[in-house]
Coordinates of C-alpha atoms and ligand atoms in Angstrom, one line a residue:
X26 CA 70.1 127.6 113.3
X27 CA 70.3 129.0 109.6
X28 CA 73.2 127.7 108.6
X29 CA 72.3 124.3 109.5
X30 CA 69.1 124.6 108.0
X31 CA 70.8 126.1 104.7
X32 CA 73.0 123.3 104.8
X33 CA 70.5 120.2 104.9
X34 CA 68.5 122.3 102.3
X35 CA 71.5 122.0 99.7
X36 CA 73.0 119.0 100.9
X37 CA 70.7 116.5 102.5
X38 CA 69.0 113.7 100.6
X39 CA 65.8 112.4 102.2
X40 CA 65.2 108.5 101.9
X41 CA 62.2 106.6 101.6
X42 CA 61.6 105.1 105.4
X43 CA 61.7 108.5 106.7
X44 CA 65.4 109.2 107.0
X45 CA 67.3 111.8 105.7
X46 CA 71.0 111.6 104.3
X47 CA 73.6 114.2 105.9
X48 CA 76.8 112.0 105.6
X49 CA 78.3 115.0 103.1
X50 CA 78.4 116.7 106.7
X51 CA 77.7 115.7 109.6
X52 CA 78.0 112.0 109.9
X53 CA 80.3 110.4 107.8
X54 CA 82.5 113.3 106.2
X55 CA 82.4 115.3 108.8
X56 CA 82.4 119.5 108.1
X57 CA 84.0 120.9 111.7
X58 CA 83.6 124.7 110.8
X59 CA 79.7 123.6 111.1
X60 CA 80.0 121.7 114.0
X61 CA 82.0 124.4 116.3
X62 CA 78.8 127.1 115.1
X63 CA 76.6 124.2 116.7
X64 CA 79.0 123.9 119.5
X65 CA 78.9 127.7 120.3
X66 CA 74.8 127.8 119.8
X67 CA 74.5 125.0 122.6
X68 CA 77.1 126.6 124.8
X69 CA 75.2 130.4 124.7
X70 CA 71.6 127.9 125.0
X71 CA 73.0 126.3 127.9
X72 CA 75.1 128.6 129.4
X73 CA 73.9 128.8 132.7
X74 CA 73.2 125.4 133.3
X75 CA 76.7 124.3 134.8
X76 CA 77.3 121.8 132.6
X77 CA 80.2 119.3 133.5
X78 CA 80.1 116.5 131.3
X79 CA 79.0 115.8 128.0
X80 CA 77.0 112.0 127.2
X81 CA 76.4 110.9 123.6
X82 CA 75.8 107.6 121.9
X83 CA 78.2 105.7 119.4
X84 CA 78.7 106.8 117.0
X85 CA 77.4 109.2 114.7
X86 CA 76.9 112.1 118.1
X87 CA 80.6 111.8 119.1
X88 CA 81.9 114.1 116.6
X89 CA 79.6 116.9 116.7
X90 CA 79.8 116.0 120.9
X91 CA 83.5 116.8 121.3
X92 CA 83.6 120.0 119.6
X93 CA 80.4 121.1 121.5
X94 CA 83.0 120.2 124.2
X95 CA 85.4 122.2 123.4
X96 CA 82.9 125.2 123.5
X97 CA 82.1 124.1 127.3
X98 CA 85.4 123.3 128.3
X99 CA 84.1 119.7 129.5
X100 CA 84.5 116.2 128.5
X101 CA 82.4 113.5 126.8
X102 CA 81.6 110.3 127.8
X103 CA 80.2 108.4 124.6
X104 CA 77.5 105.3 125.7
X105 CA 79.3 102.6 123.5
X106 CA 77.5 99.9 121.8
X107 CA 78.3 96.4 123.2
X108 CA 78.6 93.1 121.7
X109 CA 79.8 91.0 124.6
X110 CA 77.6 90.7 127.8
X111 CA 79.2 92.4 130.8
X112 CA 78.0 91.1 133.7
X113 CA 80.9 92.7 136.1
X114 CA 78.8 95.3 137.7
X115 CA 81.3 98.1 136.4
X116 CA 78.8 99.4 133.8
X117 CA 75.3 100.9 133.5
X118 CA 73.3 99.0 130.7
X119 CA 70.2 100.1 128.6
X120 CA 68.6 98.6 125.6
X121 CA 68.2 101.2 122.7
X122 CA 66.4 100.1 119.8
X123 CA 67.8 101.4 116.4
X124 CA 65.8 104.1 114.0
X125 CA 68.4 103.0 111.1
X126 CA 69.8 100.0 111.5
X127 CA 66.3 98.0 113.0
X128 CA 66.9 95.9 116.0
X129 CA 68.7 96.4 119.7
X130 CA 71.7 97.4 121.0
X131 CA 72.9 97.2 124.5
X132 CA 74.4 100.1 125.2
X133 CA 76.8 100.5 128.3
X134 CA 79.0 103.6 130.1
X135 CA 81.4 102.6 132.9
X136 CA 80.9 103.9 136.1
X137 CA 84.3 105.2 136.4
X138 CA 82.9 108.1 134.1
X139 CA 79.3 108.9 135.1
X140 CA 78.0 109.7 138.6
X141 CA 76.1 112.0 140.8
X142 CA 78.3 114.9 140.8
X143 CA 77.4 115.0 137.2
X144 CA 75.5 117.9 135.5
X145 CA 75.2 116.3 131.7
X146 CA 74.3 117.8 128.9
X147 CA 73.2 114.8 126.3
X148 CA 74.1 115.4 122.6
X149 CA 73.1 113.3 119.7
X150 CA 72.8 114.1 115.9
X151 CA 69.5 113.2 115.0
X152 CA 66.1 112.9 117.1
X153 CA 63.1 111.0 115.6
X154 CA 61.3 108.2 118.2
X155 CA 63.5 109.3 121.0
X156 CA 64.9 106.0 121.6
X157 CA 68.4 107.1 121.9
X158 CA 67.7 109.9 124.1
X159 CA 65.9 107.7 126.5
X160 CA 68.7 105.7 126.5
X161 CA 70.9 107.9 127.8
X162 CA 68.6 109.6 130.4
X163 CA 68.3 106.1 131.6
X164 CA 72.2 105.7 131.9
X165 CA 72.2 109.3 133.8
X166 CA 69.2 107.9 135.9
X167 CA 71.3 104.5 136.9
X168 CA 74.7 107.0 137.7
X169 CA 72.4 109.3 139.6
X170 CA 73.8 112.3 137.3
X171 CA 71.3 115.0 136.6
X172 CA 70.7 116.0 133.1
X173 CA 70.3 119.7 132.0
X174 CA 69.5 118.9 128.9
X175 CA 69.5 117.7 125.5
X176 CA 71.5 119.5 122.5
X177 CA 70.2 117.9 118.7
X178 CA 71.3 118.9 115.4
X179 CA 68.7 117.6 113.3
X180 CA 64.9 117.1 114.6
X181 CA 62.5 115.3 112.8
X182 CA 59.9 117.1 114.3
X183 CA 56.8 115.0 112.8
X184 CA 57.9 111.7 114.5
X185 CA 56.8 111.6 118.0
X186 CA 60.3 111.6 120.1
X187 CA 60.9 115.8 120.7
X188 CA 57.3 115.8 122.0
X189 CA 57.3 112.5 124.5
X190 CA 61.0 114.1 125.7
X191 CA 59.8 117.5 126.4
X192 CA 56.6 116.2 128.1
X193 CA 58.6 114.4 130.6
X194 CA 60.3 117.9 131.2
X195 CA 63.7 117.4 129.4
X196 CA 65.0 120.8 127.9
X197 CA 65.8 119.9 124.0
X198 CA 67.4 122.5 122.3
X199 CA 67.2 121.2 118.4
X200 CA 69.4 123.3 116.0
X201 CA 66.5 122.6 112.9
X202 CA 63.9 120.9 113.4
X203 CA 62.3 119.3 110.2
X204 CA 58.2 119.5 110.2
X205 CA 58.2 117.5 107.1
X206 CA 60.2 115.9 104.1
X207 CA 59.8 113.9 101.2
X208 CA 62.3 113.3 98.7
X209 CA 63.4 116.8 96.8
X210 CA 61.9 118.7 99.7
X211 CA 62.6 119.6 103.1
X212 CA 60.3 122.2 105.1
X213 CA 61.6 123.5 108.0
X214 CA 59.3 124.3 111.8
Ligands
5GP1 P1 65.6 107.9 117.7 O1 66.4 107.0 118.7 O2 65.3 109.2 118.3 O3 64.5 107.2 117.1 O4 66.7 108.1 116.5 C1 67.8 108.8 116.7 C2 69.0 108.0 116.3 O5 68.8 107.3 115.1 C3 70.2 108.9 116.1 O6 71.2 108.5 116.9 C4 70.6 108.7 114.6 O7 71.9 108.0 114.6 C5 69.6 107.8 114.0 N1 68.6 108.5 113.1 C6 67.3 108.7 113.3 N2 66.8 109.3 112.2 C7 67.8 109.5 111.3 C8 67.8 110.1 110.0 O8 66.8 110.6 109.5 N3 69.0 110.1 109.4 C9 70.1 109.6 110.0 N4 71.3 109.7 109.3 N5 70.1 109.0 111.2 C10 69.0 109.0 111.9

Protein backbone atom coordinates (compact mmCIF):
# COMPACT_ATOMS: atom_id res chain seq x y z
CA UNK A 1 0.00 0.00 0.00
CA UNK A 2 1.66 3.47 -1.14
CA UNK A 3 0.71 5.40 1.39
CA UNK A 4 1.97 3.20 3.98
CA UNK A 5 5.05 2.70 2.23
CA UNK A 6 5.37 6.64 1.71
CA UNK A 7 4.83 7.00 5.26
CA UNK A 8 7.56 4.64 6.77
CA UNK A 9 9.88 6.18 4.07
CA UNK A 10 9.47 9.72 5.67
CA UNK A 11 8.76 8.72 9.08
CA UNK A 12 10.25 5.49 10.17
CA UNK A 13 13.70 5.21 11.83
CA UNK A 14 15.34 1.80 11.58
CA UNK A 15 17.39 0.52 14.73
CA UNK A 16 20.27 -1.46 15.07
CA UNK A 17 18.89 -5.13 16.00
CA UNK A 18 16.78 -5.06 13.04
CA UNK A 19 13.73 -3.13 14.20
CA UNK A 20 12.33 -0.26 12.78
CA UNK A 21 10.72 2.73 14.63
CA UNK A 22 6.98 3.78 13.56
CA UNK A 23 5.73 5.11 16.99
CA UNK A 24 5.16 8.77 15.09
CA UNK A 25 2.23 6.50 13.58
CA UNK A 26 1.26 3.55 14.13
CA UNK A 27 2.21 2.39 17.46
CA UNK A 28 2.49 4.81 20.02
CA UNK A 29 0.98 8.19 18.44
CA UNK A 30 -1.28 6.66 16.61
CA UNK A 31 -2.36 8.46 12.90
CA UNK A 32 -6.25 6.94 12.39
CA UNK A 33 -6.80 8.51 8.80
CA UNK A 34 -3.86 5.84 8.00
CA UNK A 35 -5.19 3.15 9.75
CA UNK A 36 -9.00 3.25 8.29
CA UNK A 37 -6.95 3.25 4.47
CA UNK A 38 -5.48 -0.06 5.98
CA UNK A 39 -8.75 -1.06 7.39
CA UNK A 40 -10.49 -0.55 3.97
CA UNK A 41 -7.40 -2.45 1.93
CA UNK A 42 -7.93 -5.55 4.32
CA UNK A 43 -11.75 -5.43 4.01
CA UNK A 44 -11.65 -5.26 -0.23
CA UNK A 45 -8.43 -8.21 0.34
CA UNK A 46 -10.70 -10.15 2.34
CA UNK A 47 -13.87 -9.55 1.32
CA UNK A 48 -15.19 -12.67 0.52
CA UNK A 49 -13.88 -14.54 3.24
CA UNK A 50 -16.87 -14.06 5.82
CA UNK A 51 -15.00 -12.86 8.34
CA UNK A 52 -16.64 -12.66 11.89
CA UNK A 53 -14.19 -11.78 14.29
CA UNK A 54 -11.12 -10.07 14.50
CA UNK A 55 -7.93 -11.58 16.88
CA UNK A 56 -4.88 -9.52 17.61
CA UNK A 57 -2.18 -9.51 20.26
CA UNK A 58 -1.59 -6.76 23.09
CA UNK A 59 -0.86 -4.24 22.36
CA UNK A 60 0.64 -2.50 19.65
CA UNK A 61 -2.12 -4.57 16.85
CA UNK A 62 -5.26 -3.37 18.80
CA UNK A 63 -5.40 -0.05 17.40
CA UNK A 64 -4.94 -0.60 13.89
CA UNK A 65 -7.37 -4.02 14.73
CA UNK A 66 -10.38 -2.03 15.71
CA UNK A 67 -10.59 0.27 12.91
CA UNK A 68 -9.96 -2.61 10.52
CA UNK A 69 -13.13 -3.52 12.45
CA UNK A 70 -15.01 -1.00 11.76
CA UNK A 71 -14.41 -1.56 8.02
CA UNK A 72 -15.86 -5.36 8.60
CA UNK A 73 -18.52 -4.55 10.76
CA UNK A 74 -17.02 -7.23 13.41
CA UNK A 75 -15.44 -7.31 16.63
CA UNK A 76 -11.98 -7.94 18.06
CA UNK A 77 -10.89 -10.11 20.52
CA UNK A 78 -7.24 -8.90 21.58
CA UNK A 79 -4.93 -12.19 23.11
CA UNK A 80 -3.80 -10.28 26.35
CA UNK A 81 -0.53 -10.70 27.94
CA UNK A 82 -0.73 -12.34 31.38
CA UNK A 83 1.18 -12.00 34.47
CA UNK A 84 -0.70 -14.27 36.79
CA UNK A 85 -1.07 -18.05 36.04
CA UNK A 86 -4.66 -19.03 35.27
CA UNK A 87 -5.16 -22.32 35.86
CA UNK A 88 -9.27 -22.11 35.72
CA UNK A 89 -9.73 -23.76 32.49
CA UNK A 90 -11.68 -20.57 31.17
CA UNK A 91 -8.78 -19.56 28.81
CA UNK A 92 -6.71 -20.77 25.87
CA UNK A 93 -2.92 -20.25 26.69
CA UNK A 94 0.21 -20.02 24.25
CA UNK A 95 3.69 -18.98 24.90
CA UNK A 96 4.82 -16.18 22.42
CA UNK A 97 8.29 -15.20 22.60
CA UNK A 98 8.99 -11.38 22.14
CA UNK A 99 10.94 -9.86 18.79
CA UNK A 100 11.39 -6.46 21.00
CA UNK A 101 11.21 -6.97 24.32
CA UNK A 102 13.38 -10.56 24.46
CA UNK A 103 11.90 -13.23 26.61
CA UNK A 104 8.13 -14.96 26.97
CA UNK A 105 4.85 -14.03 27.43
CA UNK A 106 1.93 -16.14 28.19
CA UNK A 107 -0.58 -15.01 26.26
CA UNK A 108 -4.35 -15.98 27.04
CA UNK A 109 -8.09 -15.24 25.30
CA UNK A 110 -11.17 -16.47 27.19
CA UNK A 111 -13.26 -18.79 25.79
CA UNK A 112 -16.28 -16.78 26.23
CA UNK A 113 -14.96 -14.93 23.04
CA UNK A 114 -13.28 -17.44 20.65
CA UNK A 115 -14.98 -20.67 19.31
CA UNK A 116 -15.83 -22.74 16.39
CA UNK A 117 -18.35 -20.65 14.87
CA UNK A 118 -15.52 -18.34 14.36
CA UNK A 119 -14.21 -17.22 10.94
CA UNK A 120 -10.99 -14.88 12.21
CA UNK A 121 -9.17 -12.79 10.49
CA UNK A 122 -5.69 -12.26 12.66
CA UNK A 123 -4.26 -8.67 12.63
CA UNK A 124 -0.97 -7.53 13.97
CA UNK A 125 1.32 -4.50 13.16
CA UNK A 126 4.45 -5.91 12.48
CA UNK A 127 5.63 -9.52 11.12
CA UNK A 128 9.32 -10.53 11.47
CA UNK A 129 9.90 -14.39 13.05
CA UNK A 130 6.29 -15.01 13.13
CA UNK A 131 6.12 -15.74 16.68
CA UNK A 132 3.13 -13.65 17.27
CA UNK A 133 1.26 -15.01 14.47
CA UNK A 134 1.80 -18.49 15.56
CA UNK A 135 0.53 -17.51 18.65
CA UNK A 136 -2.63 -16.66 17.71
CA UNK A 137 -3.19 -19.45 15.15
CA UNK A 138 -2.47 -21.60 18.02
CA UNK A 139 -5.28 -19.84 20.25
CA UNK A 140 -7.70 -20.25 17.02
CA UNK A 141 -6.46 -23.90 16.90
CA UNK A 142 -7.34 -24.56 20.81
CA UNK A 143 -11.06 -22.60 20.19
CA UNK A 144 -11.49 -24.66 17.09
CA UNK A 145 -12.11 -21.25 15.09
CA UNK A 146 -10.91 -21.27 11.52
CA UNK A 147 -8.64 -18.52 10.39
CA UNK A 148 -9.00 -16.84 6.94
CA UNK A 149 -6.23 -15.05 7.27
CA UNK A 150 -3.69 -12.78 8.41
CA UNK A 151 -3.86 -8.75 7.74
CA UNK A 152 0.03 -7.04 8.59
CA UNK A 153 0.98 -3.56 8.24
CA UNK A 154 4.52 -3.74 8.22
CA UNK A 155 6.53 -6.97 6.84
CA UNK A 156 10.01 -7.42 7.32
CA UNK A 157 10.19 -9.56 4.51
CA UNK A 158 14.04 -10.62 4.98
CA UNK A 159 13.35 -12.37 8.44
CA UNK A 160 12.05 -15.71 7.95
CA UNK A 161 8.25 -15.43 9.54
CA UNK A 162 6.00 -14.36 6.15
CA UNK A 163 7.66 -17.34 4.40
CA UNK A 164 7.27 -20.29 7.35
CA UNK A 165 3.36 -18.67 7.61
CA UNK A 166 2.55 -18.82 4.07
CA UNK A 167 4.17 -22.36 3.77
CA UNK A 168 1.85 -23.68 6.20
CA UNK A 169 -0.94 -22.21 3.95
CA UNK A 170 -1.97 -19.12 5.93
CA UNK A 171 -3.18 -16.15 3.52
CA UNK A 172 -1.02 -12.99 4.76
CA UNK A 173 -1.96 -10.06 3.15
CA UNK A 174 1.13 -7.46 4.26
CA UNK A 175 0.31 -3.75 3.49
CA UNK A 176 4.49 -3.09 2.73
CA UNK A 177 6.64 -5.48 2.98
CA UNK A 178 10.35 -4.33 3.72
CA UNK A 179 13.05 -6.55 1.70
CA UNK A 180 15.75 -4.68 3.51
CA UNK A 181 16.79 -1.73 5.80
CA UNK A 182 19.62 -0.29 7.47
CA UNK A 183 19.61 2.85 9.19
CA UNK A 184 18.82 6.02 6.59
CA UNK A 185 17.40 3.46 4.15
CA UNK A 186 14.40 1.51 3.66
CA UNK A 187 13.84 -0.65 0.29
CA UNK A 188 10.67 -1.81 -0.30
CA UNK A 189 9.62 -5.72 -2.08
P1 LIG B 1 7.37 -11.75 15.38
O1 LIG B 1 6.56 -12.38 16.46
O2 LIG B 1 6.77 -11.92 14.00
O3 LIG B 1 8.81 -12.12 15.44
O4 LIG B 1 7.34 -10.19 15.67
C1 LIG B 1 6.14 -9.49 15.61
C2 LIG B 1 5.88 -8.72 16.87
O5 LIG B 1 7.07 -8.11 17.34
C3 LIG B 1 4.89 -7.61 16.58
O6 LIG B 1 3.74 -7.84 17.38
C4 LIG B 1 5.58 -6.32 16.96
O7 LIG B 1 4.98 -5.80 18.13
C5 LIG B 1 7.00 -6.70 17.27
N1 LIG B 1 7.96 -6.28 16.23
C6 LIG B 1 8.68 -7.09 15.42
N2 LIG B 1 9.52 -6.40 14.66
C7 LIG B 1 9.30 -5.11 14.96
C8 LIG B 1 9.89 -3.89 14.47
O8 LIG B 1 10.78 -3.84 13.60
N3 LIG B 1 9.41 -2.74 15.01
C9 LIG B 1 8.45 -2.71 15.97
N4 LIG B 1 8.05 -1.52 16.42
N5 LIG B 1 7.88 -3.85 16.47
C10 LIG B 1 8.31 -5.03 15.95
Amino acid sequence: MRELEERIRRDGIVEDGDVLKVDSFLNHQMDVELFAAMGREWARLFAEEGVNKILTIEASGIGIACVAAQQFGVPVVFAKKSRTKNIAGDVYRVEVPSFTHGGVSDVIVSKRFLGPADRLLLIDDFLANGAALEGLLELARQAGALVVGAGVAVEKAFQPGGDRLRAKGLRVESLARIQSMSPGHIEFC
